[in-house]
XYZ file of C-alpha atoms in Angstrom:
562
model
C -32.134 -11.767 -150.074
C -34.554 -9.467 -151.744
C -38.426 -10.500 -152.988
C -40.729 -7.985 -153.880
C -44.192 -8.449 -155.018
C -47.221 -6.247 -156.563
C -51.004 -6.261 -157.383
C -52.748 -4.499 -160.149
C -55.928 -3.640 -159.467
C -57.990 -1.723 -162.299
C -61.597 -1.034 -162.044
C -64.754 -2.904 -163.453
C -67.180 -1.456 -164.925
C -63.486 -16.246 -120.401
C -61.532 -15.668 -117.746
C -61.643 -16.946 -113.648
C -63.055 -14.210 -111.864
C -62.513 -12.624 -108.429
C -64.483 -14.979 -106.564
C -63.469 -18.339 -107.828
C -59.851 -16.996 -107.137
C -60.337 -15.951 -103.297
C -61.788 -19.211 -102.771
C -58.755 -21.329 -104.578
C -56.974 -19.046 -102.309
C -58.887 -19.694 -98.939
C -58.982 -23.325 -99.806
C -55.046 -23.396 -100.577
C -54.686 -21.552 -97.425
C -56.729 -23.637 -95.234
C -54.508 -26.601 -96.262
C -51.837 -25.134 -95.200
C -53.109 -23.564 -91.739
C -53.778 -27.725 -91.328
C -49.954 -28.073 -92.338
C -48.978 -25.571 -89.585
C -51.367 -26.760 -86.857
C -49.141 -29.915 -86.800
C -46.289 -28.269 -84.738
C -48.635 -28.286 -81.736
C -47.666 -26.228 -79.327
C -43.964 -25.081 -80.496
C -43.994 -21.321 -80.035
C -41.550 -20.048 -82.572
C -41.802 -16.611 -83.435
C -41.988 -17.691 -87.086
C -45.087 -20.345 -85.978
C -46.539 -16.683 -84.376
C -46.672 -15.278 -87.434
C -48.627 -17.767 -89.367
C -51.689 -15.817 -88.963
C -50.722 -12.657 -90.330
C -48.948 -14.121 -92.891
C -52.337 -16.358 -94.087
C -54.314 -13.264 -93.597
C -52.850 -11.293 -96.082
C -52.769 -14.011 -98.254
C -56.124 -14.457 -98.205
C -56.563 -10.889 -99.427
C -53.741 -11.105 -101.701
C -54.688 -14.546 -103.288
C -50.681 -15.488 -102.705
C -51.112 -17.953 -100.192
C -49.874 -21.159 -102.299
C -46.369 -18.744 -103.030
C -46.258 -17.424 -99.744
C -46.280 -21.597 -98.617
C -43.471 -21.884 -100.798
C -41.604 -19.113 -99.194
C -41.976 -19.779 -95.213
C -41.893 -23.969 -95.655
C -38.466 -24.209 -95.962
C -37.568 -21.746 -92.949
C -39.955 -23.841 -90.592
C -39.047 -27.263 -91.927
C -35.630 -26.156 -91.156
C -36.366 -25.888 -87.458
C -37.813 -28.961 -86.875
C -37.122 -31.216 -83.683
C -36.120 -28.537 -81.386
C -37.093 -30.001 -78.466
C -38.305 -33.469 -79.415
C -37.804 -37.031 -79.125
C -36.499 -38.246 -82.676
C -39.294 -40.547 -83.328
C -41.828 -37.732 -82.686
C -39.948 -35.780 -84.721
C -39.613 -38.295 -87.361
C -43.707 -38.464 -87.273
C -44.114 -35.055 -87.451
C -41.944 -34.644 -90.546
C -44.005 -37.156 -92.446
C -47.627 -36.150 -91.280
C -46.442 -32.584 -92.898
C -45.127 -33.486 -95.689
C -48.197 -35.396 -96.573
C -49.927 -32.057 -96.000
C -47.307 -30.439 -98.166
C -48.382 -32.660 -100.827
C -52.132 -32.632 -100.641
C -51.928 -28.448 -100.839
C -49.101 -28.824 -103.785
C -51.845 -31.217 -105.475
C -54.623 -28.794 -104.545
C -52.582 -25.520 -105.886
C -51.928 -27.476 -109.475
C -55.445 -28.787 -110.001
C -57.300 -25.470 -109.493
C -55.395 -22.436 -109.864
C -56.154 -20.904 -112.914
C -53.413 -17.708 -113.322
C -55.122 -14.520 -114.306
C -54.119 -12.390 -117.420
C -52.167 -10.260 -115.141
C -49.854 -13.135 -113.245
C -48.739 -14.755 -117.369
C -45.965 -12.381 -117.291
C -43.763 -14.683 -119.016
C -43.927 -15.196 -123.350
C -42.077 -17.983 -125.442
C -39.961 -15.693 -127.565
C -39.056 -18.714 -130.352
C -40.659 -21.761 -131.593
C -39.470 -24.282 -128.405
C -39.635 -27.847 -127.731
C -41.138 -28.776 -124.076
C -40.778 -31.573 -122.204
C -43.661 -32.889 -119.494
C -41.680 -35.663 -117.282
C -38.377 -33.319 -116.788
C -35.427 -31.665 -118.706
C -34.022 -32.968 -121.533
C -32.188 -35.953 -121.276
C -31.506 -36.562 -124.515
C -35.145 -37.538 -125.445
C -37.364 -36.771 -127.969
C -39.879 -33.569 -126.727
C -43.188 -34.425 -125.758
C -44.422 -31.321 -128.114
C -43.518 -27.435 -128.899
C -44.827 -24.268 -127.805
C -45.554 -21.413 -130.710
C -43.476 -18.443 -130.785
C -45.728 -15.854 -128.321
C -47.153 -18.374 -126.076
C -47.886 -17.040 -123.239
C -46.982 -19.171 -119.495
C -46.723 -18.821 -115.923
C -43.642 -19.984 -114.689
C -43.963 -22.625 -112.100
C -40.171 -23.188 -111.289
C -37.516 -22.167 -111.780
C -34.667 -25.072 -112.683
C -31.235 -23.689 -113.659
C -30.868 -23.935 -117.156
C -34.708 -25.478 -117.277
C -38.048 -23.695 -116.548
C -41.095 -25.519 -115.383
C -43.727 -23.689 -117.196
C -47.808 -23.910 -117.725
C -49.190 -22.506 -120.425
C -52.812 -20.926 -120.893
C -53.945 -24.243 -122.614
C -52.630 -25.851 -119.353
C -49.763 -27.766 -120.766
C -47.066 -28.120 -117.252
C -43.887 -29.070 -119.086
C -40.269 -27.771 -118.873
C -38.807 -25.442 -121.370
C -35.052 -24.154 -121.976
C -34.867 -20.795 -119.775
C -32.995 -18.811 -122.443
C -36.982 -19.510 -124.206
C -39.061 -17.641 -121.345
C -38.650 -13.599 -121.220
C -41.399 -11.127 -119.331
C -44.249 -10.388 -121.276
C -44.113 -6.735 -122.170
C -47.624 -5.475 -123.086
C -50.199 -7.339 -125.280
C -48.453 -10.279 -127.092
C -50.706 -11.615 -130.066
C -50.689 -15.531 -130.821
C -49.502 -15.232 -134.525
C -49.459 -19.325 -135.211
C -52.997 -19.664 -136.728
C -51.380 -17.050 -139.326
C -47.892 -18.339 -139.591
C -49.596 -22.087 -139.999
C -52.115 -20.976 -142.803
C -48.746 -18.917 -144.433
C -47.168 -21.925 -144.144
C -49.877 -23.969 -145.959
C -50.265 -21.966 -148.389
C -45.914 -21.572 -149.100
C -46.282 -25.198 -149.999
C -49.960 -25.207 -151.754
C -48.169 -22.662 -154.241
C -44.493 -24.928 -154.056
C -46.835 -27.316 -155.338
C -48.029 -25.957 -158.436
C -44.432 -23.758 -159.222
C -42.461 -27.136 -159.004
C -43.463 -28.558 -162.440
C -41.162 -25.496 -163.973
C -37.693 -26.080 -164.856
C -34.309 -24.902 -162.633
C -33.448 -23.645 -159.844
C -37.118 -21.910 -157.636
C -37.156 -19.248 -155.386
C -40.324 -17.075 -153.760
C -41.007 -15.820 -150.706
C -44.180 -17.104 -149.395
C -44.275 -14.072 -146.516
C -44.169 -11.358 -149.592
C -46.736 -12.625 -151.550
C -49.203 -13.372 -148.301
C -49.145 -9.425 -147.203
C -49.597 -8.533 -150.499
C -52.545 -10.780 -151.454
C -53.955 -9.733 -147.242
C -53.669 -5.830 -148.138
C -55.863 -6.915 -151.350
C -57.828 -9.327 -149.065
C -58.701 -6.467 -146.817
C -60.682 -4.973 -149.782
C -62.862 -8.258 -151.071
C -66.339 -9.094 -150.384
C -68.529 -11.807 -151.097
C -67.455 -15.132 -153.036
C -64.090 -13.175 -153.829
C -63.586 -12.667 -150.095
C -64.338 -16.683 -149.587
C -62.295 -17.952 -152.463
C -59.460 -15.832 -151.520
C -59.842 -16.839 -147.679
C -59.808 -20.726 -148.692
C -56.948 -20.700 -150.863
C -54.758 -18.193 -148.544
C -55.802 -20.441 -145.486
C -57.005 -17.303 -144.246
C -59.176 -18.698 -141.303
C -59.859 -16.317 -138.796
C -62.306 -13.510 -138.954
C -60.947 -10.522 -141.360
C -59.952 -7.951 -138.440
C -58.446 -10.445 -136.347
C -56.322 -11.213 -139.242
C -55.281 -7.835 -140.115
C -54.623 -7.797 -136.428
C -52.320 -10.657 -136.566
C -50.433 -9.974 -139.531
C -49.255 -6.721 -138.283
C -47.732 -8.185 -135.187
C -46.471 -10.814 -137.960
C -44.246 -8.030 -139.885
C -43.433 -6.538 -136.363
C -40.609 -9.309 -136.135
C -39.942 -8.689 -139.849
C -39.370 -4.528 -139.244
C -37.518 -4.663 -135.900
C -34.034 -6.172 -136.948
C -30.463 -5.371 -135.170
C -27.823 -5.243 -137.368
C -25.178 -5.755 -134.063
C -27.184 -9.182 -134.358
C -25.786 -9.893 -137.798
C -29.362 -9.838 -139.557
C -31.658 -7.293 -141.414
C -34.910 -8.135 -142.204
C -37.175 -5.651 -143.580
C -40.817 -5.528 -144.913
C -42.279 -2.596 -146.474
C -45.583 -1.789 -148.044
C -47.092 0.962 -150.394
C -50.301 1.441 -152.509
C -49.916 3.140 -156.030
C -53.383 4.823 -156.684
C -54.779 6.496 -159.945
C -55.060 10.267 -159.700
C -58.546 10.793 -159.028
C -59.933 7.376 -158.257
C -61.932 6.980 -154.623
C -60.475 4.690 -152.345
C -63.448 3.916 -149.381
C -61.494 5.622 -146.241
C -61.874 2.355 -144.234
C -60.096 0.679 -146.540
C -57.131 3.065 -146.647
C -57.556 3.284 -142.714
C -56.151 -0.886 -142.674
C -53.952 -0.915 -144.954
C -51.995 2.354 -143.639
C -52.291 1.056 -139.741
C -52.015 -2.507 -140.582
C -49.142 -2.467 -143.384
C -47.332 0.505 -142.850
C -49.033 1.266 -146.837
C -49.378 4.758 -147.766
C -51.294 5.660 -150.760
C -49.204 7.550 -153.552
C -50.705 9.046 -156.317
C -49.817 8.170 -159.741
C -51.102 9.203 -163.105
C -51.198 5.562 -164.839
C -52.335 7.286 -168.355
C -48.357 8.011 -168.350
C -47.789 4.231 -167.905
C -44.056 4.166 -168.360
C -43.276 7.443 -165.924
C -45.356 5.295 -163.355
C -43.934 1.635 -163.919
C -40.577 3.386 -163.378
C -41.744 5.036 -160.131
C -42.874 2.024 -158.228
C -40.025 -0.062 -159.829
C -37.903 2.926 -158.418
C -39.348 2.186 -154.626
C -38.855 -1.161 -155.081
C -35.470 -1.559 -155.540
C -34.810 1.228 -153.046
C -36.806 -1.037 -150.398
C -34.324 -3.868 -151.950
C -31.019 -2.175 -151.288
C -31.191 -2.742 -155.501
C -31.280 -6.348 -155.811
C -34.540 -6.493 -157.593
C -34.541 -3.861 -160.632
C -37.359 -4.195 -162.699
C -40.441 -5.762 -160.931
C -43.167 -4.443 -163.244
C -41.977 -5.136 -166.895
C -43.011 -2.701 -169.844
C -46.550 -3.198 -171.024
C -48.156 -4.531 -167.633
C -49.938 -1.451 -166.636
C -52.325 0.333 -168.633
C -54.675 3.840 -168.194
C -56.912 1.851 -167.215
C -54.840 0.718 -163.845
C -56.281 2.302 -160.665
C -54.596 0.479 -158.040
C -51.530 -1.167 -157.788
C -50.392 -2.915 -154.540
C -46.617 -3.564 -153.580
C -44.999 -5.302 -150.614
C -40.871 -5.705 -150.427
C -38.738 -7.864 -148.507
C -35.047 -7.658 -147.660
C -32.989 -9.965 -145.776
C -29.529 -10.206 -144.771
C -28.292 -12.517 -142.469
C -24.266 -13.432 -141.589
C -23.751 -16.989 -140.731
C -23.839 -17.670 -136.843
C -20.356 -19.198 -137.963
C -19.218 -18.811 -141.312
C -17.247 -20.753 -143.354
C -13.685 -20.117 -143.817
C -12.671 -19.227 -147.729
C -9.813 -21.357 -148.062
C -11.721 -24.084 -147.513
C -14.263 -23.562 -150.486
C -13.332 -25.520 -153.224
C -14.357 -26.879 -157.085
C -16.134 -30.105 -157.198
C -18.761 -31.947 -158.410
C -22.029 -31.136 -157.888
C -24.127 -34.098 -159.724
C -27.173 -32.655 -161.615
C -28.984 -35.820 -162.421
C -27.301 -39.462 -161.586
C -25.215 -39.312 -164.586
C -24.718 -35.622 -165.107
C -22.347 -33.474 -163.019
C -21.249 -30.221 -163.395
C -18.105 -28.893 -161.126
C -19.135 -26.115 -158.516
C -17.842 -24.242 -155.624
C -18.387 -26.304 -152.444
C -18.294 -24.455 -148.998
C -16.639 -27.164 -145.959
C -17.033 -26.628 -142.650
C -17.171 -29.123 -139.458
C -19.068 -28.122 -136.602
C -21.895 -27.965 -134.428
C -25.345 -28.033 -136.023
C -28.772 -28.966 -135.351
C -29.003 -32.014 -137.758
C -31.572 -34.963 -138.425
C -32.078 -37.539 -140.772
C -35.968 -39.140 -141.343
C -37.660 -41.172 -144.743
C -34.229 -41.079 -146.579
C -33.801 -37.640 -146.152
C -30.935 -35.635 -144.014
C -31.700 -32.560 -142.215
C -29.229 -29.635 -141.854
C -29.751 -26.081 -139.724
C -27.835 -23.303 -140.167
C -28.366 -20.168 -138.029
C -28.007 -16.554 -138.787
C -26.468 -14.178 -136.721
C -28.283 -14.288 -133.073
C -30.585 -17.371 -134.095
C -33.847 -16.024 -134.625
C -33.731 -16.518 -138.369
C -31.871 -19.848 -139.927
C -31.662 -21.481 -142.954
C -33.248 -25.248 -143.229
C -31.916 -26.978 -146.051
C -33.530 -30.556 -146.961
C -31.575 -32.954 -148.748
C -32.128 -36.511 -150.290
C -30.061 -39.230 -149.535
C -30.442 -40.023 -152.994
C -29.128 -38.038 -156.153
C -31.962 -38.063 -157.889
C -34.510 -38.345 -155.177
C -35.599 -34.664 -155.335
C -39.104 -35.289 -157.353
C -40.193 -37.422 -154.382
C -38.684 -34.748 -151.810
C -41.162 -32.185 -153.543
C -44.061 -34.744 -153.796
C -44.154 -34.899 -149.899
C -43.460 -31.646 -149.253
C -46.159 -30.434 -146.415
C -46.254 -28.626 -143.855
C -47.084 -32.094 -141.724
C -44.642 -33.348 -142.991
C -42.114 -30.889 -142.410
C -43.593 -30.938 -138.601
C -42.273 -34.310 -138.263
C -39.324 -33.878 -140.129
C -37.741 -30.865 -137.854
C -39.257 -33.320 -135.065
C -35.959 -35.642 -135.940
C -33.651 -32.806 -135.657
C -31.025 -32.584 -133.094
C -27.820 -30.443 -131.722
C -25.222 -32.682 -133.055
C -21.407 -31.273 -131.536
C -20.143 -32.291 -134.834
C -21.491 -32.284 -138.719
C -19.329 -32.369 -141.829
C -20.865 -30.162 -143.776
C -20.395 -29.633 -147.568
C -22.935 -26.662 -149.462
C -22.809 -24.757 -152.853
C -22.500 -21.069 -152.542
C -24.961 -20.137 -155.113
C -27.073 -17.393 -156.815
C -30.563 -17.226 -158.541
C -33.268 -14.950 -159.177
C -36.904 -16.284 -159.938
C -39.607 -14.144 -161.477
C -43.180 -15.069 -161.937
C -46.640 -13.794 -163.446
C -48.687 -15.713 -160.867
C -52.418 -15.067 -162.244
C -53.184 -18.166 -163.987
C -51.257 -20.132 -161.036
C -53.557 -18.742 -158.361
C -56.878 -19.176 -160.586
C -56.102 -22.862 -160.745
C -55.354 -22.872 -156.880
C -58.979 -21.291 -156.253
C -58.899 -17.908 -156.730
C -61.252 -17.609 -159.992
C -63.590 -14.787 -159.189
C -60.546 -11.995 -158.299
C -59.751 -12.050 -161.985
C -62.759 -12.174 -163.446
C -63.844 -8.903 -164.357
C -67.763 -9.878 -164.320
C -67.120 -11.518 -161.139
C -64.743 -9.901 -158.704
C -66.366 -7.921 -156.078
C -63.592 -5.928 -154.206
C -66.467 -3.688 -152.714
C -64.495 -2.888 -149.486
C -62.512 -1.133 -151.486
C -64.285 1.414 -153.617
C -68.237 2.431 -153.171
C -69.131 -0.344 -155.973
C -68.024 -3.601 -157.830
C -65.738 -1.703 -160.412
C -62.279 -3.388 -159.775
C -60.868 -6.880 -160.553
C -57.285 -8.068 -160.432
C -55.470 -8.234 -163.429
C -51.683 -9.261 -162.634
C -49.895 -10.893 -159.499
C -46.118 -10.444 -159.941
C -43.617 -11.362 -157.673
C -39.464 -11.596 -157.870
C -36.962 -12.935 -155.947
C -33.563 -13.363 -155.644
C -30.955 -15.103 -153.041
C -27.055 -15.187 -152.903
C -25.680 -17.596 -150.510
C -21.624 -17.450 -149.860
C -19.274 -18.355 -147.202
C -20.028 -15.127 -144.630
C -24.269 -16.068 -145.209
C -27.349 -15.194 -147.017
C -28.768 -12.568 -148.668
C -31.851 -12.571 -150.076
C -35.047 -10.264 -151.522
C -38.282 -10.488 -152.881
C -41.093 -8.470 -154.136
C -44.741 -8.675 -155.308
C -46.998 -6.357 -157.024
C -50.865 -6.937 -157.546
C -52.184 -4.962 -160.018
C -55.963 -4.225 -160.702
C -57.867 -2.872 -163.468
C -61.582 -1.936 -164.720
C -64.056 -5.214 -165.091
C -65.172 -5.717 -168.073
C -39.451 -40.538 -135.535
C -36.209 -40.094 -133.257
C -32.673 -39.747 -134.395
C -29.852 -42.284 -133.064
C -26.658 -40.438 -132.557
C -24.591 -42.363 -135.050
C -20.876 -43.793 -133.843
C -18.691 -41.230 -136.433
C -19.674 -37.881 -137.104
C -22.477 -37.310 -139.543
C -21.871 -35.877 -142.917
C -23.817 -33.752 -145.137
C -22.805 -33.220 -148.399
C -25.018 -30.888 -150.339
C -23.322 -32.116 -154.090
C -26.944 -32.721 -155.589
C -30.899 -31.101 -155.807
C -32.175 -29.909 -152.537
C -34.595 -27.742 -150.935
C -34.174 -24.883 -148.847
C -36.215 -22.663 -146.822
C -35.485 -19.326 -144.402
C -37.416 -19.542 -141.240
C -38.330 -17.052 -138.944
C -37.438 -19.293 -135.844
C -39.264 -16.639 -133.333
C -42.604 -17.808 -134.971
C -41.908 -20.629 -137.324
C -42.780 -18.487 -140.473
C -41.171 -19.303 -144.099
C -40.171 -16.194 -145.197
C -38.623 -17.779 -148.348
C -38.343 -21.130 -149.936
C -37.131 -22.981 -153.074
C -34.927 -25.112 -154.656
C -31.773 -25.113 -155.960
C -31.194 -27.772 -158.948
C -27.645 -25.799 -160.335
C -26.147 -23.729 -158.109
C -24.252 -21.949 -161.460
C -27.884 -21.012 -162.900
């Protein structure tokens, strides 16, 4: 899968601190010196040592783990030398103390940035009254949370995050933290948003659709980086941009760090890459250059645009290098002029091989019903197996992995034949929340797709005018000022491509977008047989980065032969 996209630009004329921590220590220690004091006067060696033990806890602020370490040793030696009624009294009386220091531990000890060692490396469902039993989760944890583990349950982790959510995740969810992890869900939510803000206004064409919301985001946030003023605002609302600037530039370079780090032993390549095409001779400010080089990975080439069709060629060139040649011609003839001074590209590549893939033989001709009465015939993968599968507001659910998990195909299908029109008309991103909410590891699925392969182009201008970007193309009103030293560019042309082909071994998939700017002038019953999904009519489909929740690419296929 391959998308690439462009802008032409052309010119115009509190954290807990020390104290507070040594005194939920000494507190948390004190309860537990009470604990001890009720062995009276049994002089174990291991009683002996309680005060060295608590005293170095004290210092350490480890007391509550060191309790956890030495109660089981001295509960162990209980009623030595006792009557069994004593005994029995003495086991209660501490336990109660066990308790009331347990209760005391969970109510004030706040970890420190140095103790969350642990991160939630994909989007994970949690659980507050125990494991899983089959339940519904009581809520999800974001890709990059950071927890402290509280225990440690087999398969099951009770884990607290910094919010203070105490709930139980899988364990295969929780790694150690390894440096600086960045909370990327205020991006990958307003990406989100904005994939189906723009799903919303592409639907009303005709066919099969296909973009990738992730390519045209970094290319419009390399541009973003450069606005000021009502351009910066418009551009902020309808991106759902809604952090300040550097913290986003922040965030959406750890964003593309998942995009830029894949392992082809995992069976998946994903790849982002970034350039700016400048006009020989034309200032950039250096700040400007300085975030888009060390935020995007963008260097700035040089490229005489009053020899439009040697540079069209060039950056279509890098493009469908960055593509692996999937997307050819991003920038068609006549779209750049001399007057061009900028032009902004991002590329995306993907590649993933079905967790599982379908066997061959078992793809087969058969209908595939365009409307309720027309049908066309059409290849038609079959496979029965495990999948994560739901069914919600007479819709069915399917999820199909790639290669290690961390990237999977959703595919959202109407019960009906022709219900597609009202798929599309609730197609949010709450919605979609509750939707996956209804989704469940099902040990068997019947599944029937199309294999099938499109390629989607689009001029997006006039489409992101009406969505609320007015004053980037307006060459009296733009005011990309962080850019140059004055008001002299405006955005011309957003272009973006994309193309998919899905098959029996899995996906691949690319997209591209150039910006171009010029002078101014509810829960799921298990059902009783196995559950089938049969894919023979319009559906939606999406590619989701499942470490983060991002939509790297979405559409719709209406023919899978177009």
């Amino acid at each position: 899968m391959r998308v690439p996209s462009a802008c032409v630009l052309s010119s115009t004329s509190g954290h807990q601190s020390e104290k507070d921590s040594d005194e939920v220590a000494n507190n948390n220690a004190d309860d537990l010196m009470a604990f001890l004091s009720g062995f009276g006067d049994r002089q174990w060696d291991l009683v002996l040592c309680q005060s060295q033990v608590l005293g170095l806890a004290r210092k350490t602020g480890w007391a509550m783990r060191s309790c956890l370490v030495i109660l089981p040793m001295i509960v162990m030696c209980l009623g030595c030398n006792r009557a069994e009624e004593a005994r029995q009294k003495a086991v209660q009386k501490n336990l109660k103390q066990i308790q009331l220091a347990l209760k005391n531990y969970h109510q004030t000890y706040q970890p420190s940035d140095s103790e969350l060692l642990q991160v939630i490396t994909a989007e994970t469902e949690y659980y507050t009254t125990g494991p899983q039993q089959g339940r519904p989760p009581d809520g999800m944890f974001p890709a990059g949370t950071t927890v402290n583990v509280v225990e440690e349950s087999g398969s099951y982790m009770l884990v607290k995050s910094e919010s203070g959510i105490e709930a139980y995740v899988a364990a295969d969810a929780v790694r150690k933290q390894e440096g600086a992890t960045m909370d990327v869900s205020g991006i990958v939510e307003g990406g989100n948003r904005f994939a189906f803000d723009l799903y919303q206004e592409l639907r009303s064409e005709e066919g099969n659709l296909f973009f990738s919301p992730g390519s045209i985001s970094t290319a419009l946030a390399m541009t973003f980086a450069g606005a000021a003023g009502e351009t910066e605002a418009e551009m902020a609302k309808t991106l759902h941009f809604q952090m300040p600037k550097d913290q986003l530039q922040d965030g959406m370079h750890v964003l593309q760090a998942y995009w830029t780090t894949s392992d082809k032993q995992k069976g998946i390549r994903l790849n982002l890459a970034n350039r700016l095409w400048g006009n020989e001779g034309y200032e950039f400010l250096p700040e400007f250059l300085a975030v888009t080089r060390e935020k995007y990975g963008a260097e700035l080439a040089r490229l005489d645009f009053a020899r439009t069709e040697d540079a069209r060629q060039t950056i279509n060139g890098w493009v469908e290098a960055q593509t692996e040649d999937k997307i050819a011609e991003l920038l068609p003839a006549g779209v750049l002029s001399a007057d061009t001074k900028l032009v902004l590209t991002n590329a995306v590549y993907f590649h993933g091989n079905w967790s599982d893939p379908f066997k061959k033989d078992r793809t087969k001709e058969d209908d595939f019903h365009l409307t309720a009465t027309d049908r066309i015939q059409a290849p038609m993968m079959h496979r029965w197996d495990e999948f994560r599968y739901g069914t919600v507001d007479d819709l069915q659910i399917l999820e199909l992995p790639y290669g290690d998990g961390s990237l999977s195909m959703v595919v959202l299908l109407p019960k009906q034949i022709d219900g597609l029109p009202d798929l599309e008309s609730r197609l949010t991103l709450q919605n979609l929340k509750r939707w996956m909410a209804s989704v469940r590891h099902e040990d068997e699925v019947r599944v029937c797709l199309p294999k099938f392969r499109t390629t989607s182009q689009y001029q997006m201008a006039d489409t992101l005018k009406t969505m609320g970007m007015e004053s980037a193309f307006d060459a009296n009103a733009a005011d990309f000022s962080g850019m140059t030293s004055g008001r002299d560019l405006f955005i011309s042309e957003v272009i973006h491509r994309a193309f998919v082909d899905v098959n029996e071994e899995g996906t691949e998939a690319a997209a591209a977008t150039g910006i171009i700017m010029e002078p101014t002038s509810a829960p799921f019953e298990e059902p009783k047989e196995p559950p089938v999904f049969r894919a023979d009519h319009p559906f939606v489909f999406m590619i989701r980065d499942n470490r983060n929740g991002a939509i790297v690419f979405l559409g719709r296929i209406t023919n899978p032969l177009e």
